[in-house]
Tab-separated table of C-alpha atoms in Angstrom:
chain	number	residue	atom	x	y	z
A	17	MET	CA	139.051	58.073	-216.491
A	18	SER	CA	140.526	60.641	-214.442
A	19	SER	CA	140.538	60.586	-210.604
A	20	PRO	CA	137.306	61.655	-208.559
A	21	ALA	CA	139.442	64.769	-207.250
A	22	ILE	CA	140.595	65.804	-210.751
A	23	ASP	CA	136.909	65.502	-211.950
A	24	ARG	CA	135.766	67.574	-209.000
A	25	ILE	CA	138.030	70.521	-209.697
A	26	LEU	CA	137.613	70.470	-213.386
A	27	ARG	CA	133.556	70.609	-212.675
A	28	GLY	CA	134.512	73.900	-211.077
A	29	PRO	CA	132.983	76.162	-208.643
A	30	THR	CA	129.557	75.279	-206.564
A	31	GLY	CA	127.470	76.959	-204.346
A	32	LEU	CA	126.234	80.377	-203.890
A	33	GLY	CA	124.847	81.435	-207.239
A	34	THR	CA	127.821	79.857	-209.290
A	35	ALA	CA	127.594	78.592	-212.603
A	36	GLY	CA	129.286	75.132	-213.264
A	37	LEU	CA	132.791	75.059	-214.585
A	38	GLN	CA	132.691	71.956	-216.899
A	39	LEU	CA	135.136	69.976	-218.704
A	40	ARG	CA	134.019	68.842	-222.057
A	41	PRO	CA	135.613	65.181	-222.533
A	42	PRO	CA	137.873	65.457	-225.661
A	43	THR	CA	136.030	64.525	-229.061
A	44	PRO	CA	136.963	60.911	-230.237
A	45	VAL	CA	139.061	61.140	-233.316
A	46	ALA	CA	136.217	59.862	-235.648
A	47	GLU	CA	134.368	62.800	-234.766
A	48	ALA	CA	136.800	65.541	-234.546
A	49	GLY	CA	135.787	67.487	-237.611
A	50	THR	CA	132.163	67.781	-236.401
A	51	SER	CA	132.252	68.469	-232.745
A	52	GLU	CA	129.967	70.881	-231.345
A	53	ALA	CA	130.312	72.882	-228.081
A	54	VAL	CA	128.300	71.816	-225.459
A	55	ALA	CA	126.449	74.384	-222.941
A	56	PRO	CA	127.748	74.419	-219.494
A	57	GLU	CA	125.243	73.010	-216.840
A	58	ALA	CA	124.340	75.355	-214.026
A	59	ALA	CA	125.218	74.177	-211.012
A	60	VAL	CA	123.348	76.804	-208.443
A	61	SER	CA	123.049	76.030	-204.858
A	62	GLU	CA	119.576	76.926	-203.365
A	63	LEU	CA	119.836	79.391	-200.302
A	64	ALA	CA	117.956	78.515	-197.284
A	65	ASP	CA	117.332	82.294	-197.098
A	66	PRO	CA	115.549	83.046	-200.488
A	67	GLU	CA	116.117	86.978	-199.806
A	68	LEU	CA	119.866	86.654	-199.917
A	69	PRO	CA	121.271	87.674	-203.192
A	70	VAL	CA	124.165	85.728	-204.607
A	71	ALA	CA	127.047	86.805	-206.953
A	72	GLN	CA	127.321	85.236	-210.572
A	73	THR	CA	130.416	83.689	-211.784
A	74	PRO	CA	130.610	83.338	-215.662
A	75	ALA	CA	130.626	79.815	-216.932
A	76	VAL	CA	133.263	78.407	-218.865
A	77	ASP	CA	134.333	74.982	-220.598
A	78	VAL	CA	137.395	74.192	-219.066
A	79	ALA	CA	139.494	75.427	-215.722
A	80	VAL	CA	142.742	73.720	-216.015
A	81	VAL	CA	145.487	74.364	-218.544
A	82	ASP	CA	147.252	71.529	-219.105
A	83	ALA	CA	148.705	68.110	-217.333
A	84	SER	CA	151.755	69.699	-215.999
A	85	VAL	CA	149.873	72.437	-214.437
A	86	VAL	CA	147.345	70.070	-212.783
A	87	GLU	CA	150.046	68.124	-211.349
A	88	VAL	CA	151.688	71.317	-209.907
A	89	ALA	CA	148.113	72.071	-208.237
A	90	VAL	CA	147.012	68.784	-207.192
A	91	GLY	CA	149.831	66.322	-207.043
A	92	ALA	CA	150.744	63.423	-209.259
A	93	VAL	CA	147.735	62.920	-211.780
A	94	PRO	CA	146.961	59.560	-213.015
A	95	ALA	CA	147.775	58.882	-216.679
A	96	ALA	CA	144.518	58.865	-218.198
A	97	GLY	CA	143.385	62.079	-216.327
A	98	ALA	CA	146.385	63.583	-217.321
A	99	ALA	CA	145.592	62.431	-220.967
A	100	LEU	CA	142.311	63.948	-220.560
A	101	VAL	CA	143.381	67.124	-219.512
A	102	GLY	CA	146.182	67.569	-222.243
A	103	ALA	CA	143.678	66.883	-225.108
A	104	VAL	CA	141.915	70.088	-224.404
A	105	ALA	CA	144.983	72.276	-223.620
A	106	SER	CA	144.582	75.030	-226.307
A	107	GLU	CA	140.911	75.539	-225.592
A	108	ALA	CA	141.732	75.531	-221.743
A	109	LEU	CA	144.029	78.104	-221.929
A	110	ALA	CA	141.796	80.603	-223.916
A	111	ALA	CA	138.637	79.635	-221.843
A	112	ALA	CA	140.555	80.281	-218.420
A	113	ALA	CA	142.104	83.576	-219.620
A	114	ALA	CA	138.667	84.818	-220.994
A	115	ALA	CA	136.892	83.702	-217.560
A	116	LEU	CA	139.604	85.484	-215.574
A	117	GLU	CA	139.306	88.825	-217.541
A	118	ALA	CA	135.528	88.636	-217.156
A	119	VAL	CA	135.606	87.749	-213.207
A	120	LEU	CA	138.692	89.982	-212.386
A	121	PRO	CA	138.773	93.108	-214.720
A	122	GLU	CA	141.033	94.957	-212.538
A	123	ALA	CA	144.393	95.864	-214.151
A	124	LEU	CA	146.845	96.110	-211.254
A	125	PRO	CA	150.580	96.024	-211.257
A	126	SER	CA	152.195	92.474	-211.338
A	127	ALA	CA	153.569	90.901	-208.309
A	128	PRO	CA	156.507	89.053	-208.527
A	129	VAL	CA	156.522	85.043	-209.240
A	130	PRO	CA	159.336	82.894	-207.864
A	131	SER	CA	161.616	81.559	-210.771
A	132	SER	CA	160.393	78.012	-209.618
A	133	ALA	CA	156.927	78.399	-210.690
A	134	PRO	CA	155.574	77.199	-213.753
A	135	VAL	CA	154.944	79.934	-216.218
A	136	LEU	CA	152.496	79.505	-219.007
A	137	PRO	CA	152.817	81.127	-222.685
A	138	SER	CA	150.029	83.649	-222.056
A	139	GLY	CA	148.476	82.545	-218.480
A	140	PRO	CA	146.940	85.139	-216.183
A	141	ALA	CA	148.498	85.936	-212.730
A	142	LEU	CA	147.457	87.253	-209.440
A	143	THR	CA	148.418	90.760	-209.189
A	144	PHE	CA	148.207	93.249	-206.474
A	145	GLY	CA	148.124	96.968	-206.053
A	146	ALA	CA	150.880	99.221	-205.496
A	147	PRO	CA	152.438	99.395	-201.894
A	148	ALA	CA	152.344	102.339	-200.139
A	149	ALA	CA	155.522	104.443	-200.230
A	150	ALA	CA	157.554	104.461	-196.823
A	151	ARG	CA	157.630	107.781	-194.897
A	152	SER	CA	160.773	109.546	-194.768
A	153	GLY	CA	160.977	109.823	-190.737
A	154	GLY	CA	159.636	111.536	-187.893
A	155	LYS	CA	156.407	110.410	-185.334
A	156	PRO	CA	153.403	109.343	-187.452
A	157	LYS	CA	150.176	111.446	-187.300
A	158	THR	CA	147.056	109.849	-185.576
A	159	GLY	CA	145.608	107.732	-188.299
A	160	ASP	CA	149.018	107.280	-190.230
A	161	PRO	CA	150.303	104.027	-191.245
A	162	ILE	CA	153.024	102.392	-189.457
A	163	PRO	CA	156.130	103.861	-190.843
A	164	GLY	CA	157.942	101.122	-193.081
A	165	LEU	CA	155.025	98.478	-192.875
A	166	TYR	CA	154.408	96.943	-196.135
A	167	HIS	CA	150.916	97.543	-197.419
A	168	HIS	CA	148.596	98.497	-200.013
A	169	PRO	CA	146.058	101.657	-199.466
A	170	ILE	CA	142.578	101.455	-200.373
A	171	ALA	CA	139.919	103.345	-201.242
A	172	GLU	CA	137.461	104.744	-198.426
A	173	PRO	CA	134.722	102.020	-198.146
A	174	ASP	CA	131.206	102.837	-199.508
A	175	PRO	CA	129.507	105.149	-196.810
A	176	VAL	CA	126.147	103.912	-197.708
A	177	ARG	CA	127.052	100.112	-197.285
A	178	VAL	CA	129.053	101.003	-194.108
A	179	ALA	CA	126.148	102.972	-192.714
A	180	GLU	CA	123.428	100.266	-193.473
A	181	LEU	CA	125.665	97.376	-192.282
A	182	SER	CA	126.452	99.297	-189.189
A	183	LEU	CA	122.471	99.664	-188.277
A	184	LYS	CA	121.750	95.782	-189.073
A	185	ILE	CA	124.992	94.455	-186.837
A	186	LYS	CA	123.857	96.422	-184.033
A	187	ALA	CA	119.989	95.334	-184.417
A	188	TRP	CA	121.204	91.966	-184.481
A	189	ALA	CA	123.602	92.364	-181.223
A	190	ILE	CA	121.184	94.103	-179.080
A	191	ASP	CA	117.242	93.099	-180.134
A	192	GLU	CA	118.409	89.476	-181.675
A	193	ILE	CA	121.089	87.861	-179.088
A	194	GLU	CA	121.141	90.528	-176.368
A	195	LEU	CA	124.870	90.723	-176.688
A	196	TYR	CA	126.096	93.042	-174.488
A	197	PRO	CA	124.872	95.654	-171.469
A	198	PRO	CA	124.325	99.464	-172.597
A	199	GLU	CA	127.835	100.239	-170.835
A	200	TRP	CA	129.359	98.552	-173.579
A	201	GLU	CA	127.510	100.311	-176.219
A	202	LYS	CA	130.704	103.064	-176.743
A	203	ASP	CA	133.148	100.176	-177.355
A	204	PHE	CA	130.843	98.460	-179.715
A	205	ASP	CA	130.198	101.378	-181.890
A	206	GLY	CA	133.964	102.260	-181.655
A	207	PHE	CA	135.054	98.934	-183.006
A	208	SER	CA	133.241	99.962	-186.220
A	209	THR	CA	132.424	96.340	-187.600
A	210	GLY	CA	130.566	98.033	-190.645
A	211	ARG	CA	133.633	100.002	-191.895
A	212	TYR	CA	135.670	96.969	-190.804
A	213	MET	CA	133.602	94.334	-192.935
A	214	VAL	CA	132.968	96.730	-196.178
A	215	ALA	CA	136.659	97.236	-196.519
A	216	CYS	CA	137.686	93.686	-196.143
A	217	HIS	CA	135.103	92.067	-198.652
A	218	PRO	CA	134.703	94.558	-201.713
A	219	ASP	CA	133.344	91.962	-203.734
A	220	ALA	CA	130.398	91.111	-201.393
A	221	PRO	CA	127.104	91.219	-203.564
A	222	SER	CA	125.027	92.932	-200.636
A	223	VAL	CA	124.737	93.871	-197.363
A	224	ASP	CA	123.352	90.472	-196.445
A	225	HIS	CA	126.195	88.924	-197.561
A	226	LEU	CA	128.462	91.332	-195.573
A	227	MET	CA	126.067	90.397	-192.498
A	228	LEU	CA	127.426	87.031	-192.526
A	229	ALA	CA	130.875	88.195	-191.870
A	230	ALA	CA	129.983	90.782	-189.751
A	231	ARG	CA	127.989	88.668	-187.103
A	232	LEU	CA	130.986	85.940	-186.879
A	233	MET	CA	133.425	88.640	-186.454
A	234	VAL	CA	131.299	90.318	-183.545
A	235	ALA	CA	130.759	86.975	-182.114
A	236	GLU	CA	134.601	85.838	-182.144
A	237	ASN	CA	135.308	89.247	-180.434
A	238	ALA	CA	132.328	88.474	-177.786
A	239	VAL	CA	134.128	85.082	-177.171
A	240	ASP	CA	137.802	86.502	-176.820
A	241	ASP	CA	136.617	89.963	-174.811
A	242	CYS	CA	134.518	87.839	-172.233
A	243	TYR	CA	136.488	84.530	-171.828
A	244	CYS	CA	140.358	85.621	-172.452
A	245	GLU	CA	140.560	89.347	-172.184
A	246	ASP	CA	139.371	92.123	-169.906
A	247	LEU	CA	135.516	92.009	-170.212
A	248	GLY	CA	135.688	89.214	-167.564
A	249	GLY	CA	138.153	86.939	-169.224
A	250	SER	CA	140.821	84.632	-167.519
A	251	PRO	CA	143.202	81.666	-168.551
A	252	VAL	CA	141.679	79.941	-165.530
A	253	GLY	CA	139.027	77.352	-166.765
A	254	LEU	CA	139.413	78.778	-170.506
A	255	GLY	CA	139.450	75.408	-171.954
A	256	SER	CA	135.962	74.346	-170.457
A	257	ARG	CA	134.607	77.645	-171.381
A	258	LEU	CA	135.671	77.416	-175.360
A	259	LEU	CA	134.950	73.730	-175.602
A	260	LEU	CA	131.359	74.471	-174.741
A	261	ALA	CA	131.203	77.482	-176.708
A	262	HIS	CA	132.559	75.430	-179.790
A	263	THR	CA	129.835	73.359	-179.776
A	264	ALA	CA	127.707	76.173	-180.787
A	265	LEU	CA	129.377	76.210	-184.126
A	266	ASP	CA	129.978	72.262	-184.215
A	267	PRO	CA	126.789	70.706	-182.636
A	268	LEU	CA	126.800	68.172	-179.770
A	269	HIS	CA	125.308	64.694	-181.031
A	270	THR	CA	124.170	63.012	-178.069
A	271	THR	CA	121.139	61.218	-176.579
A	272	ALA	CA	117.648	62.274	-176.355
A	273	GLU	CA	117.903	62.463	-172.366
A	274	TYR	CA	121.078	64.881	-172.555
A	275	HIS	CA	120.282	66.744	-175.795
A	276	PRO	CA	118.085	69.409	-173.979
A	277	ALA	CA	120.411	70.267	-171.145
A	278	TRP	CA	123.004	71.227	-174.005
A	279	GLU	CA	120.618	72.846	-176.241
A	280	ALA	CA	119.720	75.127	-173.104
A	281	SER	CA	123.225	75.756	-172.311
A	282	LEU	CA	123.662	77.683	-175.996
A	283	SER	CA	121.933	80.746	-174.686
A	284	GLU	CA	123.308	80.740	-171.008
A	285	ASP	CA	125.918	83.906	-171.959
A	286	ALA	CA	126.641	86.256	-174.578
A	287	PRO	CA	129.611	84.465	-176.451
A	288	ARG	CA	127.545	81.416	-176.765
A	289	ARG	CA	124.648	83.086	-177.934
A	290	SER	CA	126.378	85.077	-180.683
A	291	TYR	CA	128.347	82.021	-182.093
A	292	ARG	CA	124.967	79.867	-182.155
A	293	SER	CA	123.021	82.862	-183.981
A	294	ALA	CA	126.246	83.862	-186.196
A	295	MET	CA	126.726	80.120	-187.022
A	296	ASP	CA	122.946	79.556	-187.948
A	297	TYR	CA	122.974	82.327	-190.518
A	298	PHE	CA	126.237	81.208	-192.096
A	299	VAL	CA	125.192	77.603	-192.317
A	300	ALA	CA	121.674	78.842	-194.092
A	301	ALA	CA	123.999	80.783	-196.477
A	302	SER	CA	126.947	78.367	-197.248
A	303	THR	CA	127.736	74.910	-198.487
A	304	PRO	CA	128.392	72.128	-196.109
A	305	ALA	CA	132.475	72.293	-196.864
A	306	GLN	CA	132.308	76.177	-196.604
A	307	ALA	CA	130.763	75.681	-192.955
A	308	ASP	CA	133.020	72.754	-192.115
A	309	ARG	CA	135.881	74.604	-193.257
A	310	PHE	CA	134.676	77.671	-190.885
A	311	ARG	CA	134.382	75.128	-187.966
A	312	HIS	CA	138.078	73.737	-188.500
A	313	ASP	CA	139.338	77.262	-188.557
A	314	MET	CA	137.746	78.394	-185.535
A	315	ALA	CA	139.090	75.023	-183.537
A	316	ARG	CA	142.667	76.443	-184.677
A	317	LEU	CA	141.846	79.788	-183.181
A	318	HIS	CA	140.677	78.040	-179.779
A	319	MET	CA	143.659	75.536	-179.660
A	320	GLY	CA	145.742	79.314	-180.056
A	321	TYR	CA	143.829	80.918	-177.236
A	322	LEU	CA	144.586	77.753	-174.943
A	323	ALA	CA	148.163	78.012	-175.626
A	324	GLU	CA	148.555	81.747	-174.913
A	325	ALA	CA	146.203	81.188	-171.803
A	326	SER	CA	148.734	78.550	-170.421
A	327	TRP	CA	151.935	80.807	-170.800
A	328	ALA	CA	149.671	83.344	-169.213
A	329	GLU	CA	149.163	80.954	-166.080
A	330	ALA	CA	152.793	79.955	-166.092
A	331	GLU	CA	153.996	83.601	-166.504
A	332	HIS	CA	155.930	82.164	-169.575
A	333	VAL	CA	157.503	84.352	-172.167
A	334	PRO	CA	157.895	81.836	-175.126
A	335	GLU	CA	160.780	81.892	-177.638
A	336	VAL	CA	159.929	84.270	-180.626
A	337	TRP	CA	159.347	81.091	-183.082
A	338	GLU	CA	156.873	79.679	-180.070
A	339	TYR	CA	155.024	82.974	-180.199
A	340	LEU	CA	154.767	82.771	-183.990
A	341	ALA	CA	153.679	79.444	-183.696
A	342	MET	CA	150.911	80.140	-181.438
A	343	ARG	CA	150.141	83.383	-183.318
A	344	GLN	CA	149.576	80.876	-186.503
A	345	PHE	CA	146.694	79.663	-184.684
A	346	ASN	CA	145.330	82.360	-182.418
A	347	ASN	CA	144.846	84.644	-185.531
A	348	PHE	CA	142.515	86.034	-188.112
A	349	ARG	CA	142.628	82.974	-190.313
A	350	PRO	CA	138.651	82.129	-189.935
A	351	CYS	CA	137.556	85.800	-191.392
A	352	PRO	CA	139.650	85.776	-194.860
A	353	THR	CA	138.933	81.832	-195.484
A	354	ILE	CA	135.285	82.915	-195.750
A	355	THR	CA	135.682	85.241	-198.495
A	356	ASP	CA	134.141	83.037	-201.066
A	357	THR	CA	131.119	82.614	-198.936
A	358	VAL	CA	130.918	86.582	-198.413
A	359	GLY	CA	131.531	86.770	-202.042
A	360	GLY	CA	128.584	84.486	-203.008
A	361	TYR	CA	130.554	81.500	-204.723
A	362	GLU	CA	132.876	78.699	-203.323
A	363	LEU	CA	136.443	77.680	-203.690
A	364	PRO	CA	136.220	73.789	-204.362
A	365	VAL	CA	137.511	71.737	-201.511
A	366	GLU	CA	140.123	70.234	-203.236
A	367	LEU	CA	141.402	73.640	-204.253
A	368	HIS	CA	141.344	74.953	-200.780
A	369	ALA	CA	143.059	71.816	-199.340
A	370	LEU	CA	145.864	72.095	-201.754
A	371	PRO	CA	149.340	72.583	-199.716
A	372	ALA	CA	150.357	75.668	-201.711
A	373	MET	CA	146.918	77.248	-200.826
A	374	GLN	CA	147.102	76.001	-197.348
A	375	ARG	CA	150.517	77.781	-197.210
A	376	ILE	CA	149.110	81.028	-198.708
A	377	ILE	CA	146.139	81.149	-196.188
A	378	ALA	CA	148.684	80.626	-193.230
A	379	LEU	CA	150.762	83.452	-194.526
A	380	ALA	CA	148.059	85.603	-194.680
A	381	GLY	CA	146.861	85.041	-191.254
A	382	ASN	CA	150.218	85.298	-189.888
A	383	ALA	CA	150.907	88.447	-191.650
A	384	THR	CA	147.504	90.125	-190.870
A	385	THR	CA	147.777	89.166	-187.119
A	386	ILE	CA	151.033	90.738	-186.549
A	387	VAL	CA	149.354	93.802	-187.925
A	388	ASN	CA	147.363	93.838	-185.085
A	389	ASP	CA	150.112	93.067	-182.766
A	390	LEU	CA	151.712	96.197	-184.042
A	391	TYR	CA	148.638	98.670	-184.068
A	392	SER	CA	147.451	97.354	-180.724
A	393	TYR	CA	151.052	97.628	-178.948
A	394	THR	CA	150.661	100.897	-177.219
A	395	LYS	CA	147.097	99.987	-176.083
A	396	GLU	CA	148.558	96.596	-174.526
A	397	LEU	CA	151.490	98.151	-173.058
A	398	ALA	CA	149.481	100.297	-171.014
A	399	SER	CA	147.354	97.332	-169.696
A	400	PRO	CA	148.521	95.376	-166.406
A	401	GLY	CA	150.740	92.792	-166.790
A	402	LEU	CA	152.990	91.667	-169.541
A	403	HIS	CA	150.816	91.320	-172.806
A	404	LEU	CA	152.513	89.228	-175.010
A	405	ASN	CA	152.699	90.532	-178.762
A	406	LEU	CA	155.594	90.315	-181.273
A	407	PRO	CA	157.566	93.212	-180.513
A	408	THR	CA	157.536	92.405	-176.527
A	409	VAL	CA	158.524	88.851	-177.085
A	410	ILE	CA	161.524	89.824	-179.354
A	411	SER	CA	162.477	92.487	-177.013
A	412	GLU	CA	162.284	89.976	-174.028
A	413	ARG	CA	163.983	86.836	-175.909
A	414	GLU	CA	166.743	88.818	-177.732
A	415	GLY	CA	167.373	91.380	-175.374
A	416	VAL	CA	166.743	94.630	-177.352
A	417	SER	CA	164.942	97.654	-176.624
A	418	ARG	CA	161.520	98.002	-177.087
A	419	GLN	CA	161.960	100.258	-180.147
A	420	GLU	CA	164.411	97.704	-181.784
A	421	GLY	CA	161.835	94.959	-180.715
A	422	TYR	CA	158.938	96.951	-182.269
A	423	LEU	CA	160.760	97.570	-185.533
A	424	LYS	CA	162.090	94.040	-186.137
A	425	ALA	CA	158.457	92.946	-185.913
A	426	VAL	CA	157.543	95.226	-188.515
A	427	GLY	CA	160.325	93.567	-190.873
A	428	VAL	CA	159.017	90.048	-189.694
A	429	HIS	CA	155.255	91.421	-191.133
A	430	ASN	CA	156.904	92.469	-194.165
A	431	GLU	CA	158.627	89.058	-195.070
A	432	LEU	CA	155.396	87.472	-194.335
A	433	MET	CA	153.563	89.921	-196.966
A	434	HIS	CA	156.182	89.494	-199.795
A	435	ALA	CA	156.022	85.463	-199.399
A	436	PHE	CA	152.117	85.706	-199.501
A	437	GLU	CA	152.158	87.892	-202.741
A	438	ALA	CA	154.890	85.775	-204.322
A	439	GLU	CA	153.304	82.422	-203.386
A	440	SER	CA	149.566	83.827	-204.336
A	441	ALA	CA	150.909	84.854	-207.917
A	442	ALA	CA	152.832	81.693	-208.404
A	443	LEU	CA	149.734	79.387	-207.617
A	444	ALA	CA	147.396	81.670	-209.709
A	445	VAL	CA	149.662	81.029	-212.868
A	446	ALA	CA	149.964	77.379	-211.820
A	447	CYS	CA	146.323	76.684	-211.615
A	448	PRO	CA	144.235	79.614	-213.189
A	449	VAL	CA	140.918	78.302	-212.120
A	450	PRO	CA	138.583	81.315	-211.914
A	451	THR	CA	137.234	80.530	-208.407
A	452	LEU	CA	140.955	80.267	-207.088
A	453	VAL	CA	142.196	83.231	-208.528
A	454	ARG	CA	139.278	85.264	-207.239
A	455	PHE	CA	139.859	83.607	-203.839
A	456	LEU	CA	143.304	84.364	-203.679
A	457	ARG	CA	142.185	88.033	-204.475
A	458	GLY	CA	139.637	88.173	-201.918
A	459	VAL	CA	142.266	86.779	-199.218
A	460	ALA	CA	144.205	89.869	-200.593
A	461	ALA	CA	141.712	92.640	-200.425
A	462	TRP	CA	140.842	91.000	-196.949
A	463	LEU	CA	144.447	91.865	-195.599
A	464	ASP	CA	144.235	95.349	-197.437
A	465	GLY	CA	140.924	96.026	-195.630
A	466	ASN	CA	142.461	94.735	-192.122
A	467	HIS	CA	145.325	97.193	-192.201
A	468	TYR	CA	142.812	100.147	-193.091
A	469	TRP	CA	140.831	99.385	-190.273
A	470	HIS	CA	143.436	99.127	-187.967
A	471	ARG	CA	145.310	102.243	-189.103
A	472	THR	CA	142.017	104.371	-189.002
A	473	ASN	CA	140.304	103.003	-185.956
A	474	THR	CA	141.933	105.773	-183.689
A	475	HIS	CA	139.342	104.611	-180.976
A	476	ARG	CA	140.867	101.666	-180.383
A	477	TYR	CA	144.684	102.116	-181.358
A	478	SER	CA	147.668	104.578	-181.611
A	479	LEU	CA	151.335	104.176	-182.546
A	480	PRO	CA	154.480	104.269	-180.147
A	481	ASP	CA	157.070	107.089	-180.611
A	482	PHE	CA	159.833	105.150	-182.390
A	483	TRP	CA	160.536	106.942	-185.353
């Protein structure tokens, strides 16, 4: 028999509205000529909110192509499990290709695949849109992309969805959780949460699915602004504040005597109210594994906040590699890793935990966070004190001009993006499970949407005159 991990992967996606991806065991030799196809079983999780529509993923019989591909994807495969997979290799290739064509019909130019990646005779690969052409020179106009920054332009987000989501997220923030006072309304509107989330999640089945991401985004920004940044934030005592806020995401399990005091604390300030409410909605619409994944990603984020705060307290400028290490934790990772929940399906935990997938997610988070460093550079330069971002740290630590530090940071971003795309394509070829490829495409779409939002949000950002 195959291992439980292999069985779980071959069963395929579960969760929000997915149909089960089933592996049909090989037919015994004596019955090989009389076998009949087995109808895949539906594996649909019920939502706590019955009004939340869900996406449908076509059901297929087999998800993984042969034993060598499974070994690349999940490590050493027990001999019996490898034989089981190998027995249905031909059928698997055809079924996986057909499922991918149904789930991901877009025909986009192919991304480079490292020579070390396993290549299937006709297996599908993740592809990406054409990158934007580099500008020839001169200062970019308002709303232009950063010259030389590797990115993929996207179509304007659906204005109907943007308008509906913008109304819903503002009603949640004002009426439901009382997130901000009237004087913050202009900045809330200027953040353009609706446009941001529609751009980043093009495969979301409904506005209700987009609201899952929008609430969490607004809540994360409330914590950042009120605990860390310029709306009352400070590095002093940040650890305590973050710990208590984190219990709104990862509940305290305590005795009956002390539970009421903790419960009351969750409404004491706007960040905790927003965390609790956003997480309640997310838990109701996600699987337990997806919710736990998000909690871990938020713990990573909070650890990054604390490292940056410690440097601020000590007035320490880290080495460039140290800064990049901090940014791997203090980054956007929690946002793209919920792309499957927002899309109405689930990436199985064994596939999410693959070292190759974890590296791809880290590269994505790192690259998209440097986009933020680059677009917010001018705003941060005008703020009091030395605000750490990648261009500034390069300039300070490597003794180069601000312009040179900025342009080198553009190059760092581009290298990370190329690595993200190449390794995403390689993993899609190595393990062509429909949900895995859809997840990779979703993360790539999030990166493209995040760049679009930064480029077009002229309420918040402008570019330096370095060209």
